[in-house]
Amino acid sequence: MHGPWGETSMPAVLSDLERDILEYMVTYLRTHTYQPSIREIGEEFGIRSTKTVSEYLSALAAKGYLERDPSRSRGIRILGVDLNPHTVSIPCFSELPASARGFESDGVESWLSVDRRLGAARGSYFLKVREPRWQGFGVEVGDLLLVEPAAVPDLKDRDLAMVHLGERPDLYRVQRAGLSLRLQAVGDRGEAMAVEDPARLVVGGRVAGLHRRFDDTPLPTSTTTH
């Protein structure tokens, strides 16, 4: 992975507010071609103290996301972010989460820059397939699955969904007929499993796309989520 953290290290984890501030700054920069002032950042997030805003910016700088020039009022440079307004950077994970809480932000393997026209919704992620166990769904080792956020009502018949049923999430084929919901595990040729209480089902997203390369050319990466 390339960026201010070196070739192999991972980016430091951000708090929710730190990430929101960083995303606001990137959006503002894309729109205005210059950074927002500390006062504007405070107004956006209801922070009255400019000192508090400055402390958040210092935290982002300490974690390697920003460079600050204290001699300038807007002396901030965002590091490792693709500022192309037509692309969005999506986190890529190499392993499924071990619990129903979902992916941890410090488990990101890389960030992949994707054209916004591909329709990647906010909260989407890539999963790099490491094992051949999903070949029954046409998924091969090395494929990148683009998974978009989805709740149970969003799931449609024949969707591939990441669902947490056992010890860890797995990929299932959705079968819907009216209000009934069934899940078919890969390689399971028997009857699909009926979901008795769909409202309690933990869904990690719906597969919206699959990227497969036929050579070893690396994909463009970024270091933050924009």
PDB file of C-alpha atoms in Angstrom:
ATOM      1  CA  MET A   1       0.000   0.000   0.000  1.00  0.00           C
ATOM      2  CA  HIS A   2       1.368   3.424  -0.928  1.00  0.00           C
ATOM      3  CA  GLY A   3       0.861   6.616   1.062  1.00  0.00           C
ATOM      4  CA  PRO A   4       2.152   8.499   4.084  1.00  0.00           C
ATOM      5  CA  TRP A   5       2.140   5.311   6.152  1.00  0.00           C
ATOM      6  CA  GLY A   6       4.678   3.556   3.895  1.00  0.00           C
ATOM      7  CA  GLU A   7       4.463   0.556   1.623  1.00  0.00           C
ATOM      8  CA  THR A   8       2.937  -1.978   4.001  1.00  0.00           C
ATOM      9  CA  SER A   9       1.563  -0.158   7.061  1.00  0.00           C
ATOM     10  CA  MET A  10      -2.140   0.552   7.522  1.00  0.00           C
ATOM     11  CA  PRO A  11      -3.745   4.005   7.982  1.00  0.00           C
ATOM     12  CA  ALA A  12      -4.537   5.002  11.547  1.00  0.00           C
ATOM     13  CA  VAL A  13      -8.147   4.540  12.627  1.00  0.00           C
ATOM     14  CA  LEU A  14     -10.317   7.667  12.671  1.00  0.00           C
ATOM     15  CA  SER A  15     -13.169   8.472  15.007  1.00  0.00           C
ATOM     16  CA  ASP A  16     -16.546   9.070  13.370  1.00  0.00           C
ATOM     17  CA  LEU A  17     -16.236  12.841  13.743  1.00  0.00           C
ATOM     18  CA  GLU A  18     -12.655  12.868  12.463  1.00  0.00           C
ATOM     19  CA  ARG A  19     -13.757  10.962   9.380  1.00  0.00           C
ATOM     20  CA  ASP A  20     -16.751  13.271   8.874  1.00  0.00           C
ATOM     21  CA  ILE A  21     -14.492  16.328   9.086  1.00  0.00           C
ATOM     22  CA  LEU A  22     -12.045  14.817   6.612  1.00  0.00           C
ATOM     23  CA  GLU A  23     -14.826  13.943   4.177  1.00  0.00           C
ATOM     24  CA  TYR A  24     -16.272  17.456   4.490  1.00  0.00           C
ATOM     25  CA  MET A  25     -12.863  18.956   3.738  1.00  0.00           C
ATOM     26  CA  VAL A  26     -12.421  16.790   0.652  1.00  0.00           C
ATOM     27  CA  THR A  27     -15.919  17.624  -0.619  1.00  0.00           C
ATOM     28  CA  TYR A  28     -15.330  21.334   0.024  1.00  0.00           C
ATOM     29  CA  LEU A  29     -11.979  21.236  -1.763  1.00  0.00           C
ATOM     30  CA  ARG A  30     -13.477  19.504  -4.778  1.00  0.00           C
ATOM     31  CA  THR A  31     -16.201  22.152  -4.966  1.00  0.00           C
ATOM     32  CA  HIS A  32     -14.229  25.317  -4.229  1.00  0.00           C
ATOM     33  CA  THR A  33     -10.643  24.273  -5.148  1.00  0.00           C
ATOM     34  CA  TYR A  34      -9.448  25.582  -1.759  1.00  0.00           C
ATOM     35  CA  GLN A  35      -9.794  24.371   1.809  1.00  0.00           C
ATOM     36  CA  PRO A  36     -12.492  25.509   4.265  1.00  0.00           C
ATOM     37  CA  SER A  37     -11.398  27.740   7.117  1.00  0.00           C
ATOM     38  CA  ILE A  38     -11.347  26.502  10.697  1.00  0.00           C
ATOM     39  CA  ARG A  39     -14.405  28.650  11.399  1.00  0.00           C
ATOM     40  CA  GLU A  40     -16.299  27.126   8.452  1.00  0.00           C
ATOM     41  CA  ILE A  41     -15.485  23.631   9.665  1.00  0.00           C
ATOM     42  CA  GLY A  42     -16.764  24.545  13.113  1.00  0.00           C
ATOM     43  CA  GLU A  43     -20.008  25.933  11.696  1.00  0.00           C
ATOM     44  CA  GLU A  44     -20.542  22.781   9.626  1.00  0.00           C
ATOM     45  CA  PHE A  45     -20.313  20.509  12.675  1.00  0.00           C
ATOM     46  CA  GLY A  46     -21.712  22.811  15.343  1.00  0.00           C
ATOM     47  CA  ILE A  47     -18.349  23.262  17.063  1.00  0.00           C
ATOM     48  CA  ARG A  48     -18.175  26.770  18.538  1.00  0.00           C
ATOM     49  CA  SER A  49     -14.562  26.646  19.660  1.00  0.00           C
ATOM     50  CA  THR A  50     -11.989  27.168  16.910  1.00  0.00           C
ATOM     51  CA  LYS A  51      -9.461  25.645  19.310  1.00  0.00           C
ATOM     52  CA  THR A  52     -11.459  22.404  19.338  1.00  0.00           C
ATOM     53  CA  VAL A  53     -11.578  22.344  15.533  1.00  0.00           C
ATOM     54  CA  SER A  54      -7.842  22.926  15.453  1.00  0.00           C
ATOM     55  CA  GLU A  55      -7.358  19.981  17.810  1.00  0.00           C
ATOM     56  CA  TYR A  56      -9.321  17.724  15.449  1.00  0.00           C
ATOM     57  CA  LEU A  57      -7.170  18.890  12.542  1.00  0.00           C
ATOM     58  CA  SER A  58      -4.055  18.236  14.600  1.00  0.00           C
ATOM     59  CA  ALA A  59      -5.314  14.711  15.293  1.00  0.00           C
ATOM     60  CA  LEU A  60      -5.846  14.143  11.558  1.00  0.00           C
ATOM     61  CA  ALA A  61      -2.344  15.438  10.906  1.00  0.00           C
ATOM     62  CA  ALA A  62      -0.871  13.204  13.605  1.00  0.00           C
ATOM     63  CA  LYS A  63      -2.570  10.194  12.011  1.00  0.00           C
ATOM     64  CA  GLY A  64      -1.082  11.050   8.634  1.00  0.00           C
ATOM     65  CA  TYR A  65      -4.156  12.334   6.806  1.00  0.00           C
ATOM     66  CA  LEU A  66      -3.200  16.031   6.693  1.00  0.00           C
ATOM     67  CA  GLU A  67      -0.247  18.363   6.550  1.00  0.00           C
ATOM     68  CA  ARG A  68      -0.717  21.736   8.275  1.00  0.00           C
ATOM     69  CA  ASP A  69       1.006  25.056   7.693  1.00  0.00           C
ATOM     70  CA  PRO A  70       0.324  27.137  10.835  1.00  0.00           C
ATOM     71  CA  SER A  71       1.469  30.314   9.085  1.00  0.00           C
ATOM     72  CA  ARG A  72      -1.555  30.234   6.730  1.00  0.00           C
ATOM     73  CA  SER A  73      -5.260  30.422   7.613  1.00  0.00           C
ATOM     74  CA  ARG A  74      -6.129  27.678   5.130  1.00  0.00           C
ATOM     75  CA  GLY A  75      -2.728  26.026   5.181  1.00  0.00           C
ATOM     76  CA  ILE A  76      -3.905  22.426   5.045  1.00  0.00           C
ATOM     77  CA  ARG A  77      -2.951  19.773   2.526  1.00  0.00           C
ATOM     78  CA  ILE A  78      -4.876  16.499   2.405  1.00  0.00           C
ATOM     79  CA  LEU A  79      -2.607  13.499   1.926  1.00  0.00           C
ATOM     80  CA  GLY A  80      -3.226  10.391  -0.133  1.00  0.00           C
ATOM     81  CA  VAL A  81      -6.693  11.326  -1.406  1.00  0.00           C
ATOM     82  CA  ASP A  82      -7.871  11.042  -4.977  1.00  0.00           C
ATOM     83  CA  LEU A  83      -9.482  14.453  -5.521  1.00  0.00           C
ATOM     84  CA  ASN A  84     -10.918  13.574  -8.913  1.00  0.00           C
ATOM     85  CA  PRO A  85     -14.640  14.444  -8.544  1.00  0.00           C
ATOM     86  CA  HIS A  86     -15.563  11.538 -10.820  1.00  0.00           C
ATOM     87  CA  THR A  87     -14.051   8.835  -8.609  1.00  0.00           C
ATOM     88  CA  VAL A  88     -14.670   7.456  -5.154  1.00  0.00           C
ATOM     89  CA  SER A  89     -12.276   5.387  -3.043  1.00  0.00           C
ATOM     90  CA  ILE A  90     -13.716   2.180  -1.603  1.00  0.00           C
ATOM     91  CA  PRO A  91     -12.139   0.092   1.172  1.00  0.00           C
ATOM     92  CA  CYS A  92     -10.968  -3.381   0.218  1.00  0.00           C
ATOM     93  CA  PHE A  93     -10.878  -6.194   2.768  1.00  0.00           C
ATOM     94  CA  SER A  94      -9.177  -9.549   2.347  1.00  0.00           C
ATOM     95  CA  GLU A  95     -11.036 -11.406   5.087  1.00  0.00           C
ATOM     96  CA  LEU A  96     -14.613 -11.576   6.292  1.00  0.00           C
ATOM     97  CA  PRO A  97     -15.283 -10.040   9.718  1.00  0.00           C
ATOM     98  CA  ALA A  98     -15.152 -12.449  12.620  1.00  0.00           C
ATOM     99  CA  SER A  99     -18.294 -11.092  14.276  1.00  0.00           C
ATOM    100  CA  ALA A 100     -21.680  -9.591  13.502  1.00  0.00           C
ATOM    101  CA  ARG A 101     -20.285  -6.122  14.295  1.00  0.00           C
ATOM    102  CA  GLY A 102     -18.901  -6.061  10.765  1.00  0.00           C
ATOM    103  CA  PHE A 103     -15.587  -4.915   9.383  1.00  0.00           C
ATOM    104  CA  GLU A 104     -13.165  -2.967  11.541  1.00  0.00           C
ATOM    105  CA  SER A 105     -11.777   0.177   9.941  1.00  0.00           C
ATOM    106  CA  ASP A 106      -8.210  -0.846  10.775  1.00  0.00           C
ATOM    107  CA  GLY A 107      -8.598  -4.063   8.787  1.00  0.00           C
ATOM    108  CA  VAL A 108      -8.614  -2.302   5.423  1.00  0.00           C
ATOM    109  CA  GLU A 109      -6.088  -3.875   3.047  1.00  0.00           C
ATOM    110  CA  SER A 110      -6.234  -1.001   0.546  1.00  0.00           C
ATOM    111  CA  TRP A 111      -8.517   1.645  -0.973  1.00  0.00           C
ATOM    112  CA  LEU A 112      -9.540   1.248  -4.608  1.00  0.00           C
ATOM    113  CA  SER A 113     -10.459   4.247  -6.775  1.00  0.00           C
ATOM    114  CA  VAL A 114     -13.663   3.579  -8.707  1.00  0.00           C
ATOM    115  CA  ASP A 115     -15.594   5.665 -11.218  1.00  0.00           C
ATOM    116  CA  ARG A 116     -18.684   7.079  -9.489  1.00  0.00           C
ATOM    117  CA  ARG A 117     -20.802   6.053 -12.467  1.00  0.00           C
ATOM    118  CA  LEU A 118     -20.414   2.439 -11.382  1.00  0.00           C
ATOM    119  CA  GLY A 119     -22.917   3.306  -8.686  1.00  0.00           C
ATOM    120  CA  ALA A 120     -21.011   2.433  -5.531  1.00  0.00           C
ATOM    121  CA  ALA A 121     -23.222   3.582  -2.648  1.00  0.00           C
ATOM    122  CA  ARG A 122     -21.854   5.167   0.517  1.00  0.00           C
ATOM    123  CA  GLY A 123     -20.735   2.413   2.866  1.00  0.00           C
ATOM    124  CA  SER A 124     -19.803   0.012   0.057  1.00  0.00           C
ATOM    125  CA  TYR A 125     -16.720  -2.159   0.303  1.00  0.00           C
ATOM    126  CA  PHE A 126     -14.700  -4.572  -1.793  1.00  0.00           C
ATOM    127  CA  LEU A 127     -13.942  -8.090  -0.619  1.00  0.00           C
ATOM    128  CA  LYS A 128     -10.957  -9.802  -2.214  1.00  0.00           C
ATOM    129  CA  VAL A 129     -11.723 -13.506  -2.597  1.00  0.00           C
ATOM    130  CA  ARG A 130      -8.929 -15.657  -1.161  1.00  0.00           C
ATOM    131  CA  GLU A 131     -10.537 -19.113  -1.209  1.00  0.00           C
ATOM    132  CA  PRO A 132     -12.332 -21.148  -3.915  1.00  0.00           C
ATOM    133  CA  ARG A 133     -15.385 -21.947  -1.777  1.00  0.00           C
ATOM    134  CA  TRP A 134     -17.737 -19.622  -3.707  1.00  0.00           C
ATOM    135  CA  GLN A 135     -17.068 -21.075  -7.140  1.00  0.00           C
ATOM    136  CA  GLY A 136     -20.593 -22.462  -7.119  1.00  0.00           C
ATOM    137  CA  PHE A 137     -21.769 -18.853  -7.417  1.00  0.00           C
ATOM    138  CA  GLY A 138     -19.333 -18.130 -10.248  1.00  0.00           C
ATOM    139  CA  VAL A 139     -16.882 -16.380  -7.915  1.00  0.00           C
ATOM    140  CA  GLU A 140     -13.200 -17.204  -8.415  1.00  0.00           C
ATOM    141  CA  VAL A 141     -10.096 -16.720  -6.285  1.00  0.00           C
ATOM    142  CA  GLY A 142      -8.714 -13.227  -6.887  1.00  0.00           C
ATOM    143  CA  ASP A 143     -12.097 -11.694  -7.742  1.00  0.00           C
ATOM    144  CA  LEU A 144     -13.135  -8.449  -6.096  1.00  0.00           C
ATOM    145  CA  LEU A 145     -16.738  -8.431  -4.905  1.00  0.00           C
ATOM    146  CA  LEU A 146     -18.314  -4.987  -4.639  1.00  0.00           C
ATOM    147  CA  VAL A 147     -20.729  -5.180  -1.715  1.00  0.00           C
ATOM    148  CA  GLU A 148     -23.242  -2.384  -1.136  1.00  0.00           C
ATOM    149  CA  PRO A 149     -25.164  -1.755   2.098  1.00  0.00           C
ATOM    150  CA  ALA A 150     -28.514  -3.515   2.190  1.00  0.00           C
ATOM    151  CA  ALA A 151     -31.167  -4.280   4.773  1.00  0.00           C
ATOM    152  CA  VAL A 152     -33.461  -7.291   4.665  1.00  0.00           C
ATOM    153  CA  PRO A 153     -36.286  -5.412   2.837  1.00  0.00           C
ATOM    154  CA  ASP A 154     -33.770  -4.451   0.127  1.00  0.00           C
ATOM    155  CA  LEU A 155     -32.911  -8.050  -0.740  1.00  0.00           C
ATOM    156  CA  LYS A 156     -34.454  -9.325  -3.959  1.00  0.00           C
ATOM    157  CA  ASP A 157     -34.885 -12.789  -5.382  1.00  0.00           C
ATOM    158  CA  ARG A 158     -31.591 -14.183  -6.769  1.00  0.00           C
ATOM    159  CA  ASP A 159     -29.460 -11.568  -4.990  1.00  0.00           C
ATOM    160  CA  LEU A 160     -26.123 -12.635  -3.548  1.00  0.00           C
ATOM    161  CA  ALA A 161     -25.955 -11.361   0.017  1.00  0.00           C
ATOM    162  CA  MET A 162     -23.362 -11.403   2.768  1.00  0.00           C
ATOM    163  CA  VAL A 163     -25.274 -12.748   5.764  1.00  0.00           C
ATOM    164  CA  HIS A 164     -24.171 -13.542   9.310  1.00  0.00           C
ATOM    165  CA  LEU A 165     -25.803 -16.827  10.345  1.00  0.00           C
ATOM    166  CA  GLY A 166     -23.158 -18.970  12.026  1.00  0.00           C
ATOM    167  CA  GLU A 167     -19.812 -18.107  13.518  1.00  0.00           C
ATOM    168  CA  ARG A 168     -18.958 -15.648  10.747  1.00  0.00           C
ATOM    169  CA  PRO A 169     -20.633 -14.146   7.657  1.00  0.00           C
ATOM    170  CA  ASP A 170     -20.913 -16.062   4.418  1.00  0.00           C
ATOM    171  CA  LEU A 171     -22.302 -15.602   0.932  1.00  0.00           C
ATOM    172  CA  TYR A 172     -25.859 -16.788   0.245  1.00  0.00           C
ATOM    173  CA  ARG A 173     -28.240 -16.769  -2.696  1.00  0.00           C
ATOM    174  CA  VAL A 174     -31.513 -15.077  -1.736  1.00  0.00           C
ATOM    175  CA  GLN A 175     -34.842 -16.678  -2.595  1.00  0.00           C
ATOM    176  CA  ARG A 176     -37.910 -14.500  -2.140  1.00  0.00           C
ATOM    177  CA  ALA A 177     -41.540 -15.281  -2.812  1.00  0.00           C
ATOM    178  CA  GLY A 178     -43.946 -12.797  -1.300  1.00  0.00           C
ATOM    179  CA  LEU A 179     -43.088 -12.394   2.376  1.00  0.00           C
ATOM    180  CA  SER A 180     -41.091 -15.630   2.610  1.00  0.00           C
ATOM    181  CA  LEU A 181     -37.295 -15.474   2.615  1.00  0.00           C
ATOM    182  CA  ARG A 182     -34.909 -18.356   2.044  1.00  0.00           C
ATOM    183  CA  LEU A 183     -31.129 -18.497   1.825  1.00  0.00           C
ATOM    184  CA  GLN A 184     -29.181 -20.950  -0.320  1.00  0.00           C
ATOM    185  CA  ALA A 185     -25.594 -21.626   0.724  1.00  0.00           C
ATOM    186  CA  VAL A 186     -22.969 -22.165  -1.966  1.00  0.00           C
ATOM    187  CA  GLY A 187     -22.622 -25.814  -2.898  1.00  0.00           C
ATOM    188  CA  ASP A 188     -25.841 -26.709  -1.081  1.00  0.00           C
ATOM    189  CA  ARG A 189     -28.035 -28.551  -3.575  1.00  0.00           C
ATOM    190  CA  GLY A 190     -30.750 -29.248  -1.044  1.00  0.00           C
ATOM    191  CA  GLU A 191     -33.708 -27.070  -0.137  1.00  0.00           C
ATOM    192  CA  ALA A 192     -32.854 -23.497   0.747  1.00  0.00           C
ATOM    193  CA  MET A 193     -32.941 -22.574   4.424  1.00  0.00           C
ATOM    194  CA  ALA A 194     -36.064 -20.720   5.525  1.00  0.00           C
ATOM    195  CA  VAL A 195     -35.519 -17.560   7.574  1.00  0.00           C
ATOM    196  CA  GLU A 196     -38.117 -17.636  10.337  1.00  0.00           C
ATOM    197  CA  ASP A 197     -37.578 -14.085  11.577  1.00  0.00           C
ATOM    198  CA  PRO A 198     -36.169 -11.915   8.751  1.00  0.00           C
ATOM    199  CA  ALA A 199     -36.210  -8.830  10.995  1.00  0.00           C
ATOM    200  CA  ARG A 200     -33.412 -10.344  13.094  1.00  0.00           C
ATOM    201  CA  LEU A 201     -31.238 -11.322  10.142  1.00  0.00           C
ATOM    202  CA  VAL A 202     -27.804  -9.649  10.148  1.00  0.00           C
ATOM    203  CA  VAL A 203     -27.022  -8.593   6.575  1.00  0.00           C
ATOM    204  CA  GLY A 204     -23.533  -7.379   5.697  1.00  0.00           C
ATOM    205  CA  GLY A 205     -24.552  -6.142   2.270  1.00  0.00           C
ATOM    206  CA  ARG A 206     -25.590  -7.217  -1.204  1.00  0.00           C
ATOM    207  CA  VAL A 207     -23.129  -8.048  -3.974  1.00  0.00           C
ATOM    208  CA  ALA A 208     -23.546  -5.299  -6.564  1.00  0.00           C
ATOM    209  CA  GLY A 209     -20.662  -6.169  -8.844  1.00  0.00           C
ATOM    210  CA  LEU A 210     -17.635  -8.329  -9.484  1.00  0.00           C
ATOM    211  CA  HIS A 211     -14.264  -7.215 -10.814  1.00  0.00           C
ATOM    212  CA  ARG A 212     -11.998  -9.839 -12.362  1.00  0.00           C
ATOM    213  CA  ARG A 213      -8.621  -9.207 -13.945  1.00  0.00           C
ATOM    214  CA  PHE A 214      -6.977 -11.570 -16.396  1.00  0.00           C
ATOM    215  CA  ASP A 215      -3.470 -10.281 -15.672  1.00  0.00           C
ATOM    216  CA  ASP A 216      -1.469  -9.136 -12.652  1.00  0.00           C
ATOM    217  CA  THR A 217      -1.709  -5.384 -13.257  1.00  0.00           C
ATOM    218  CA  PRO A 218      -2.466  -3.722  -9.881  1.00  0.00           C
ATOM    219  CA  LEU A 219      -5.565  -1.590  -9.460  1.00  0.00           C
ATOM    220  CA  PRO A 220      -5.224   2.124  -8.590  1.00  0.00           C
ATOM    221  CA  THR A 221      -5.362   2.636  -4.831  1.00  0.00           C
ATOM    222  CA  SER A 222      -5.905   5.495  -2.434  1.00  0.00           C
ATOM    223  CA  THR A 223      -5.278   5.770   1.278  1.00  0.00           C
ATOM    224  CA  THR A 224      -8.526   7.218   2.610  1.00  0.00           C
ATOM    225  CA  THR A 225     -12.239   6.808   2.097  1.00  0.00           C
ATOM    226  CA  HIS A 226     -13.429   9.348  -0.507  1.00  0.00           C
TER     227      HIS A 226
END
